[in-house]
Tab-separated table of N, CA and C in Angstrom:
chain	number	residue	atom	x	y	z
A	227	UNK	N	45.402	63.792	-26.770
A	227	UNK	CA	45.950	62.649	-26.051
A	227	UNK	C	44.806	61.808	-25.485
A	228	UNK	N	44.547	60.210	-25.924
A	228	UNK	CA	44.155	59.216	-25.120
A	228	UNK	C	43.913	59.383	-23.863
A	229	UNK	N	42.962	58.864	-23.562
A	229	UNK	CA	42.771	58.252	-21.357
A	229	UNK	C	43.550	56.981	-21.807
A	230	UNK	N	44.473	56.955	-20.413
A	230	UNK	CA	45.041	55.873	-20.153
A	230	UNK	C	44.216	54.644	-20.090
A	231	UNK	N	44.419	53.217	-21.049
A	231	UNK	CA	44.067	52.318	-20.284
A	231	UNK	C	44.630	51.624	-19.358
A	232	UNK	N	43.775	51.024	-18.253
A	232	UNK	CA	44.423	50.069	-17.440
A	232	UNK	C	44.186	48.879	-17.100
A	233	UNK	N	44.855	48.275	-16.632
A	233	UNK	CA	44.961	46.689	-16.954
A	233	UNK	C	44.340	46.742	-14.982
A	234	UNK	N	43.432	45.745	-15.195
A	234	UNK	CA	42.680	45.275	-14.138
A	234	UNK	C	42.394	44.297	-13.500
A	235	UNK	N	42.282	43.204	-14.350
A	235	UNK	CA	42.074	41.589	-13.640
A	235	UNK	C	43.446	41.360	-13.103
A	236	UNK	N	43.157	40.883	-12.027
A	236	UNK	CA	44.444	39.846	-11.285
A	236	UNK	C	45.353	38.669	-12.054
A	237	UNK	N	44.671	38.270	-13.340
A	237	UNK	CA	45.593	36.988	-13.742
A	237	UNK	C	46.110	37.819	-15.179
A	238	UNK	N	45.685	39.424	-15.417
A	238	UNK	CA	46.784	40.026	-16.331
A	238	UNK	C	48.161	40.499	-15.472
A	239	UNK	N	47.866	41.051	-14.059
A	239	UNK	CA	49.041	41.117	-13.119
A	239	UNK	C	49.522	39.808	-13.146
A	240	UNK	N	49.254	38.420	-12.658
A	240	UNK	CA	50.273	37.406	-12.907
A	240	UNK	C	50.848	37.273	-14.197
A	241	UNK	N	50.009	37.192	-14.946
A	241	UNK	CA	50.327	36.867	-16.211
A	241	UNK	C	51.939	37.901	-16.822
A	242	UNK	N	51.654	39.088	-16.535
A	242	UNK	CA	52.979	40.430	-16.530
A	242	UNK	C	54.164	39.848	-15.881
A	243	UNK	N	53.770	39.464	-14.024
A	243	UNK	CA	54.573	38.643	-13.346
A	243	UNK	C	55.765	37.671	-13.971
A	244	UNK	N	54.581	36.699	-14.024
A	244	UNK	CA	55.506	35.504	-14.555
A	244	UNK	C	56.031	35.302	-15.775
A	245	UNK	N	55.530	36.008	-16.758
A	245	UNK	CA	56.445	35.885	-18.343
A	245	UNK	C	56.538	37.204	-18.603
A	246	UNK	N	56.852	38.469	-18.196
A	246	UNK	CA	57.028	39.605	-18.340
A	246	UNK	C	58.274	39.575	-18.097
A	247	UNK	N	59.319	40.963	-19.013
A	247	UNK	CA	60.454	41.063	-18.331
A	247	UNK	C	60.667	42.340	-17.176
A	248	UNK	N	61.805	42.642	-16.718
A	248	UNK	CA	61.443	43.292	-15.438
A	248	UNK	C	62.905	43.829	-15.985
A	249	UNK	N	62.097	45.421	-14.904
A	249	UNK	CA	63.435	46.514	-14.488
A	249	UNK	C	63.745	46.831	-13.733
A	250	UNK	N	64.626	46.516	-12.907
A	250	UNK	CA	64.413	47.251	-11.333
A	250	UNK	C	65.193	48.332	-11.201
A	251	UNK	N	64.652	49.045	-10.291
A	251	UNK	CA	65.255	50.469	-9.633
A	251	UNK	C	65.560	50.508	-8.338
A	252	UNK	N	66.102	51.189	-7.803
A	252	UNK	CA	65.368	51.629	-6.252
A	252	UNK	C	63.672	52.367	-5.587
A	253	UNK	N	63.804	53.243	-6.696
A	253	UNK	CA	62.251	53.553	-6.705
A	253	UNK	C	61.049	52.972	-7.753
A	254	UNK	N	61.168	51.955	-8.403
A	254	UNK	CA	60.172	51.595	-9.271
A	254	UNK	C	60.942	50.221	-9.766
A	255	UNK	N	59.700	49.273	-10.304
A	255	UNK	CA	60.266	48.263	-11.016
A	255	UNK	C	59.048	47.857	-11.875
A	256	UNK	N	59.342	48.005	-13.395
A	256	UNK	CA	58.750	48.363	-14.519
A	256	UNK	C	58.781	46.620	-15.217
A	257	UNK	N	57.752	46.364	-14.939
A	257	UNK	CA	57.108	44.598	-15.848
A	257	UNK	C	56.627	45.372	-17.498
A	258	UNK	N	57.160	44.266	-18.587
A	258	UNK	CA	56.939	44.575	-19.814
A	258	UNK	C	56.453	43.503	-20.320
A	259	UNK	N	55.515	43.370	-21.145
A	259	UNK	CA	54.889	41.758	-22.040
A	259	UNK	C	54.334	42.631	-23.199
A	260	UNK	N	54.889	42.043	-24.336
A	260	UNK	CA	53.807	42.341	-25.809
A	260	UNK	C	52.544	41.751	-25.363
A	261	UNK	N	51.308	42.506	-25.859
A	261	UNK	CA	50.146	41.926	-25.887
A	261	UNK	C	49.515	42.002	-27.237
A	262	UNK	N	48.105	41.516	-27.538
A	262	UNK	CA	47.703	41.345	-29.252
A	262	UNK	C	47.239	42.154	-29.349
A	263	UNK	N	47.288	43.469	-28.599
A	263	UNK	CA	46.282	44.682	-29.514
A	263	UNK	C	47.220	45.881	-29.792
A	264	UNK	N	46.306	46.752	-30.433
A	264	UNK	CA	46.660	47.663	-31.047
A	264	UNK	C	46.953	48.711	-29.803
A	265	UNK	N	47.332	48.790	-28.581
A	265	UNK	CA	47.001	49.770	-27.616
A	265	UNK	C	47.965	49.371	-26.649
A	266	UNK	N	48.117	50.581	-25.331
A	266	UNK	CA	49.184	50.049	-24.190
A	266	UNK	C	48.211	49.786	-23.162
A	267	UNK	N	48.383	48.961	-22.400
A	267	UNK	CA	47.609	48.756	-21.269
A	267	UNK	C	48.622	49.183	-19.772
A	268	UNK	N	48.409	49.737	-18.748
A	268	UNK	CA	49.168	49.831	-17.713
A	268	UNK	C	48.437	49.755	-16.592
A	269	UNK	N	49.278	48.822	-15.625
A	269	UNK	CA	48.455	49.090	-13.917
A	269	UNK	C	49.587	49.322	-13.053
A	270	UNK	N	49.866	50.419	-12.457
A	270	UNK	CA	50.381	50.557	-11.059
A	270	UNK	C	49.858	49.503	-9.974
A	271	UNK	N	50.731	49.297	-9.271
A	271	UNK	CA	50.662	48.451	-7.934
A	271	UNK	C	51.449	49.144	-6.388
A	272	UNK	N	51.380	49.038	-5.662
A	272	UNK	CA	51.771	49.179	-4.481
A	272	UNK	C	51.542	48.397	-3.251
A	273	UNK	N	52.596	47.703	-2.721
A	273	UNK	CA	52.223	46.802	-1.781
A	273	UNK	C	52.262	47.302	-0.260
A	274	UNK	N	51.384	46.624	0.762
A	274	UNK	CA	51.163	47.369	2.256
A	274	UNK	C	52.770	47.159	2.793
A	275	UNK	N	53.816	46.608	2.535
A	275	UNK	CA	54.901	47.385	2.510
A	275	UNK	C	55.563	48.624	2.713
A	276	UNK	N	54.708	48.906	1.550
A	276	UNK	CA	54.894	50.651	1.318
A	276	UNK	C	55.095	51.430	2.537
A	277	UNK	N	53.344	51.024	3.419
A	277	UNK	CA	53.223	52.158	4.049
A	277	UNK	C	51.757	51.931	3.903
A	278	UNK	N	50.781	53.224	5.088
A	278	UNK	CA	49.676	53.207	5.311
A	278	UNK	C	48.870	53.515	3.913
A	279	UNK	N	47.452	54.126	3.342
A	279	UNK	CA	46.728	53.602	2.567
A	279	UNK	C	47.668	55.369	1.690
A	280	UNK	N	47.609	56.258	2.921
A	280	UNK	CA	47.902	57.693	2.200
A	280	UNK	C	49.034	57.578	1.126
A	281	UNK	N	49.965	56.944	1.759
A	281	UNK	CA	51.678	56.889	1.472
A	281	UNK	C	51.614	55.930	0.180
A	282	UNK	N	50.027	54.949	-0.077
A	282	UNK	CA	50.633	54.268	-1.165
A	282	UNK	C	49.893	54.834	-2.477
A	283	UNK	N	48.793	55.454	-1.847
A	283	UNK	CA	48.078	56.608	-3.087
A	283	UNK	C	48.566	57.359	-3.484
A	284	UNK	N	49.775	58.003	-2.577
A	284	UNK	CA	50.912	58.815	-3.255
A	284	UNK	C	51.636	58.423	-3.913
A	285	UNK	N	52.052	57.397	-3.994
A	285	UNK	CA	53.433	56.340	-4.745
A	285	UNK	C	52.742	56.429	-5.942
A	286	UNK	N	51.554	55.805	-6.199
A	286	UNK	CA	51.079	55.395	-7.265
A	286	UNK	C	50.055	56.833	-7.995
A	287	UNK	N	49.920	57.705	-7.349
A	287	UNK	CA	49.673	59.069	-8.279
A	287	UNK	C	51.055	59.848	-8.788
A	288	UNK	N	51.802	59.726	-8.453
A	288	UNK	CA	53.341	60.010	-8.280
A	288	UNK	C	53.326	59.418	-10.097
A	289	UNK	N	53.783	57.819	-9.878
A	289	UNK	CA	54.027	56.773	-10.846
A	289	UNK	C	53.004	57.342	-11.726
A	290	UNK	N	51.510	57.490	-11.934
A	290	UNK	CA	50.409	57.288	-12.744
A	290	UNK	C	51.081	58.996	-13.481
A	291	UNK	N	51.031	59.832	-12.792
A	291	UNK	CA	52.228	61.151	-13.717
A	291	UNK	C	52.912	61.486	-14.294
A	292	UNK	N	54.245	60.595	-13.834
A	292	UNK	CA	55.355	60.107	-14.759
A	292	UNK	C	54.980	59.676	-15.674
A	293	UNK	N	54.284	58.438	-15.736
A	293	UNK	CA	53.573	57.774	-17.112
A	293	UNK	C	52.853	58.995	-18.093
A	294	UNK	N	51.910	59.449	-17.599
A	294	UNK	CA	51.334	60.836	-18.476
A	294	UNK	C	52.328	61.464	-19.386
A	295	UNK	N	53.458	61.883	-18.551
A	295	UNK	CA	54.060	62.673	-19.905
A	295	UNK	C	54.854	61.672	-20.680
A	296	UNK	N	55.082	60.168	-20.546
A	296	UNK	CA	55.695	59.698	-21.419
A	296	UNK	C	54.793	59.172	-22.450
A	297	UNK	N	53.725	58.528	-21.948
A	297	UNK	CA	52.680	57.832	-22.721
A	297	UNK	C	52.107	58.187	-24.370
A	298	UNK	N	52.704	59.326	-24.860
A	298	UNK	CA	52.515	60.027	-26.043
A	298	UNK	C	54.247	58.751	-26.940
A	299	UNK	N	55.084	59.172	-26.225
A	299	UNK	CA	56.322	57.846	-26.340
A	299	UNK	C	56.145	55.980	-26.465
A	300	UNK	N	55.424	56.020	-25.981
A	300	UNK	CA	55.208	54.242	-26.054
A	300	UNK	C	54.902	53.874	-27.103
A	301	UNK	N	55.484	52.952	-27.539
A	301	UNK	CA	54.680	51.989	-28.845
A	301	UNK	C	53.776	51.466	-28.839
A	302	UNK	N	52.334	51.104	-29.508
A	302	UNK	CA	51.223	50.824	-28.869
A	302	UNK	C	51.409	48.732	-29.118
A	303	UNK	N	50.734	48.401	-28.476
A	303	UNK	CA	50.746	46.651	-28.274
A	303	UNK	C	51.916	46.125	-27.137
A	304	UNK	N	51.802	46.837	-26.027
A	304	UNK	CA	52.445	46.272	-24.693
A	304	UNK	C	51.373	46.532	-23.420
A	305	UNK	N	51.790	45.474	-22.681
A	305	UNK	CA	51.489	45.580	-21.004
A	305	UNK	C	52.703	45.530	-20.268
A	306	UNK	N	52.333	46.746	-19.454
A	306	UNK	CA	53.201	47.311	-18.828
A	306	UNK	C	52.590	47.523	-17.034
A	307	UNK	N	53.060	46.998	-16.064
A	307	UNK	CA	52.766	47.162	-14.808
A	307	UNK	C	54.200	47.791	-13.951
A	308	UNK	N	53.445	48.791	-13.361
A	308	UNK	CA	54.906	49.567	-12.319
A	308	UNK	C	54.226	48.892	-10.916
A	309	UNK	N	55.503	48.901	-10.668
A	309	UNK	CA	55.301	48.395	-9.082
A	309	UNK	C	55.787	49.567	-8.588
A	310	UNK	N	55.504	49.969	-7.223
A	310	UNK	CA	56.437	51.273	-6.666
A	310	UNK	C	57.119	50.441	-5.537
A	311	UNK	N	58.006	50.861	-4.792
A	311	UNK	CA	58.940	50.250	-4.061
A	311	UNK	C	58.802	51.146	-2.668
A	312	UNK	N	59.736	50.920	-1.496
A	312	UNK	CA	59.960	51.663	-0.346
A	312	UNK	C	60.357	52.806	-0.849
A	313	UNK	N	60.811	53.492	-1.674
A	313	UNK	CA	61.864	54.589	-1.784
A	313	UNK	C	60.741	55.487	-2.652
A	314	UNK	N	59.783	55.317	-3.066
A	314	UNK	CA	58.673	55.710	-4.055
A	314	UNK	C	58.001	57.070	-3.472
A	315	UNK	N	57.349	56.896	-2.863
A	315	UNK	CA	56.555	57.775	-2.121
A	315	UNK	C	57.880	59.223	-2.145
A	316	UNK	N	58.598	58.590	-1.170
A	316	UNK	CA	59.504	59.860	-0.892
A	316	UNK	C	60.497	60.851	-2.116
A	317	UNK	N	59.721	60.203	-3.432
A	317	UNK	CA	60.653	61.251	-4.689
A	317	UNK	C	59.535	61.683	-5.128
A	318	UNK	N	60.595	62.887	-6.121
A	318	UNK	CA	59.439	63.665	-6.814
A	318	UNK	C	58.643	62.819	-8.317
A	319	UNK	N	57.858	63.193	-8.848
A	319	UNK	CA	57.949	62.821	-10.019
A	319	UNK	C	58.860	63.206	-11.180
A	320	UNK	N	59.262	63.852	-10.901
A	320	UNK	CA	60.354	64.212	-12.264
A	320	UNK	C	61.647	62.954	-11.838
A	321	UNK	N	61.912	62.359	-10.616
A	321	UNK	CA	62.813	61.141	-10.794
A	321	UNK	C	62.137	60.306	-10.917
A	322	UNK	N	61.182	59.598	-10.554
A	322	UNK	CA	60.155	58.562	-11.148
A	322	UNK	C	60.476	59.081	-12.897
A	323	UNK	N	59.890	60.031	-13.348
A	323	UNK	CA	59.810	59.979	-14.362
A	323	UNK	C	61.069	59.717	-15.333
A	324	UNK	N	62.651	59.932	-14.953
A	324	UNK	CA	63.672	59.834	-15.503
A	324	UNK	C	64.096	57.984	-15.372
A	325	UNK	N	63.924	57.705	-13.970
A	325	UNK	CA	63.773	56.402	-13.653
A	325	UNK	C	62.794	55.824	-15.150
A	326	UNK	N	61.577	56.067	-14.935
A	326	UNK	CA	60.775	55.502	-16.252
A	326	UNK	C	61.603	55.703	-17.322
A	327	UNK	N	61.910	56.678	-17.875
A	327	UNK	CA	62.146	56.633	-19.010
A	327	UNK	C	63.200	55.560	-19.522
A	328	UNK	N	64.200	55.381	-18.345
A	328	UNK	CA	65.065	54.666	-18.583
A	328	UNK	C	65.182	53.249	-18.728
A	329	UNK	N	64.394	52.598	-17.747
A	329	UNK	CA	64.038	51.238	-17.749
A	329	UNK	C	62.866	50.861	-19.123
A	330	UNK	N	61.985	51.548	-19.702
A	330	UNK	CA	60.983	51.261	-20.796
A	330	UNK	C	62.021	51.698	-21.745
A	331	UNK	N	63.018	52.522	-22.124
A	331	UNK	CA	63.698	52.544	-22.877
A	331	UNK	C	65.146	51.101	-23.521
A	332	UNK	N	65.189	50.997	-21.945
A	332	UNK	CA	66.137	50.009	-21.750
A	332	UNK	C	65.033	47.862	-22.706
A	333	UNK	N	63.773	48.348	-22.529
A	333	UNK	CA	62.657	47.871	-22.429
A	333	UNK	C	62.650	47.744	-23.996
A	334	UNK	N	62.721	48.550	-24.895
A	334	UNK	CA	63.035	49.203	-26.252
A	334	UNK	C	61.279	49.451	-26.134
A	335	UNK	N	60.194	49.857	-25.779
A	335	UNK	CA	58.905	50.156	-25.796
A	335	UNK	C	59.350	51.906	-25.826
A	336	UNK	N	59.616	52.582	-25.681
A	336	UNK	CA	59.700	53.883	-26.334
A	336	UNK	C	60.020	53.885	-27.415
A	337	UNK	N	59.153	54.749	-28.400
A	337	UNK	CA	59.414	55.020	-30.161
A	337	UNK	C	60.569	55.931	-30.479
């Protein structure tokens, strides 16, 4: 299995933003855009919303897990950004991860 890549500059997060489509949950909301390569790109986000710096490193190691065991599933040539939400932190990963599956499925980016 691949190292994850991740998507890093600020105007690929807008760019996801504004012409990406979106999934929302209560605990996660999953941005999707085809991109031109051969590969998936992903960035977690978490906003001071959340919670202090602990509560949002958890959200988003939480999220970055879930992704792990699906990421063998994805079709390669998308960007994909999770946002985590208020309700994030406080689940396990195995519902993050059912949550994921469902919205990237819903997404048709699972093979």
């Amino acid at each position: 299995m691949s190292d994850i890549i991740t998507l890093k500059r600020n105007n690929d997060f807008r760019r996801l933003y504004s012409r990406g489509r979106f999934f929302l949950s209560p605990v996660l909301v999953t941005y999707v855009m085809k991109n031109r390569r051969d590969e998936v790109r992903i960035g977690i986000t978490s906003s001071k919303k959340i919670g202090k710096a602990v509560v949002r490193n958890r959200s988003r190691r939480v999220i970055r897990e879930a992704y792990r065991e699906l990421s063998s599933q994805v079709k390669p040539g998308y960007d994909i950004v999770f946002v985590a939400r208020g309700k994030t932190p406080f689940v396990k990963s195995t519902e993050i991860l059912r949550v994921m599956k469902k919205e990237l499925k819903e997404a048709g980016v699972l093979k």
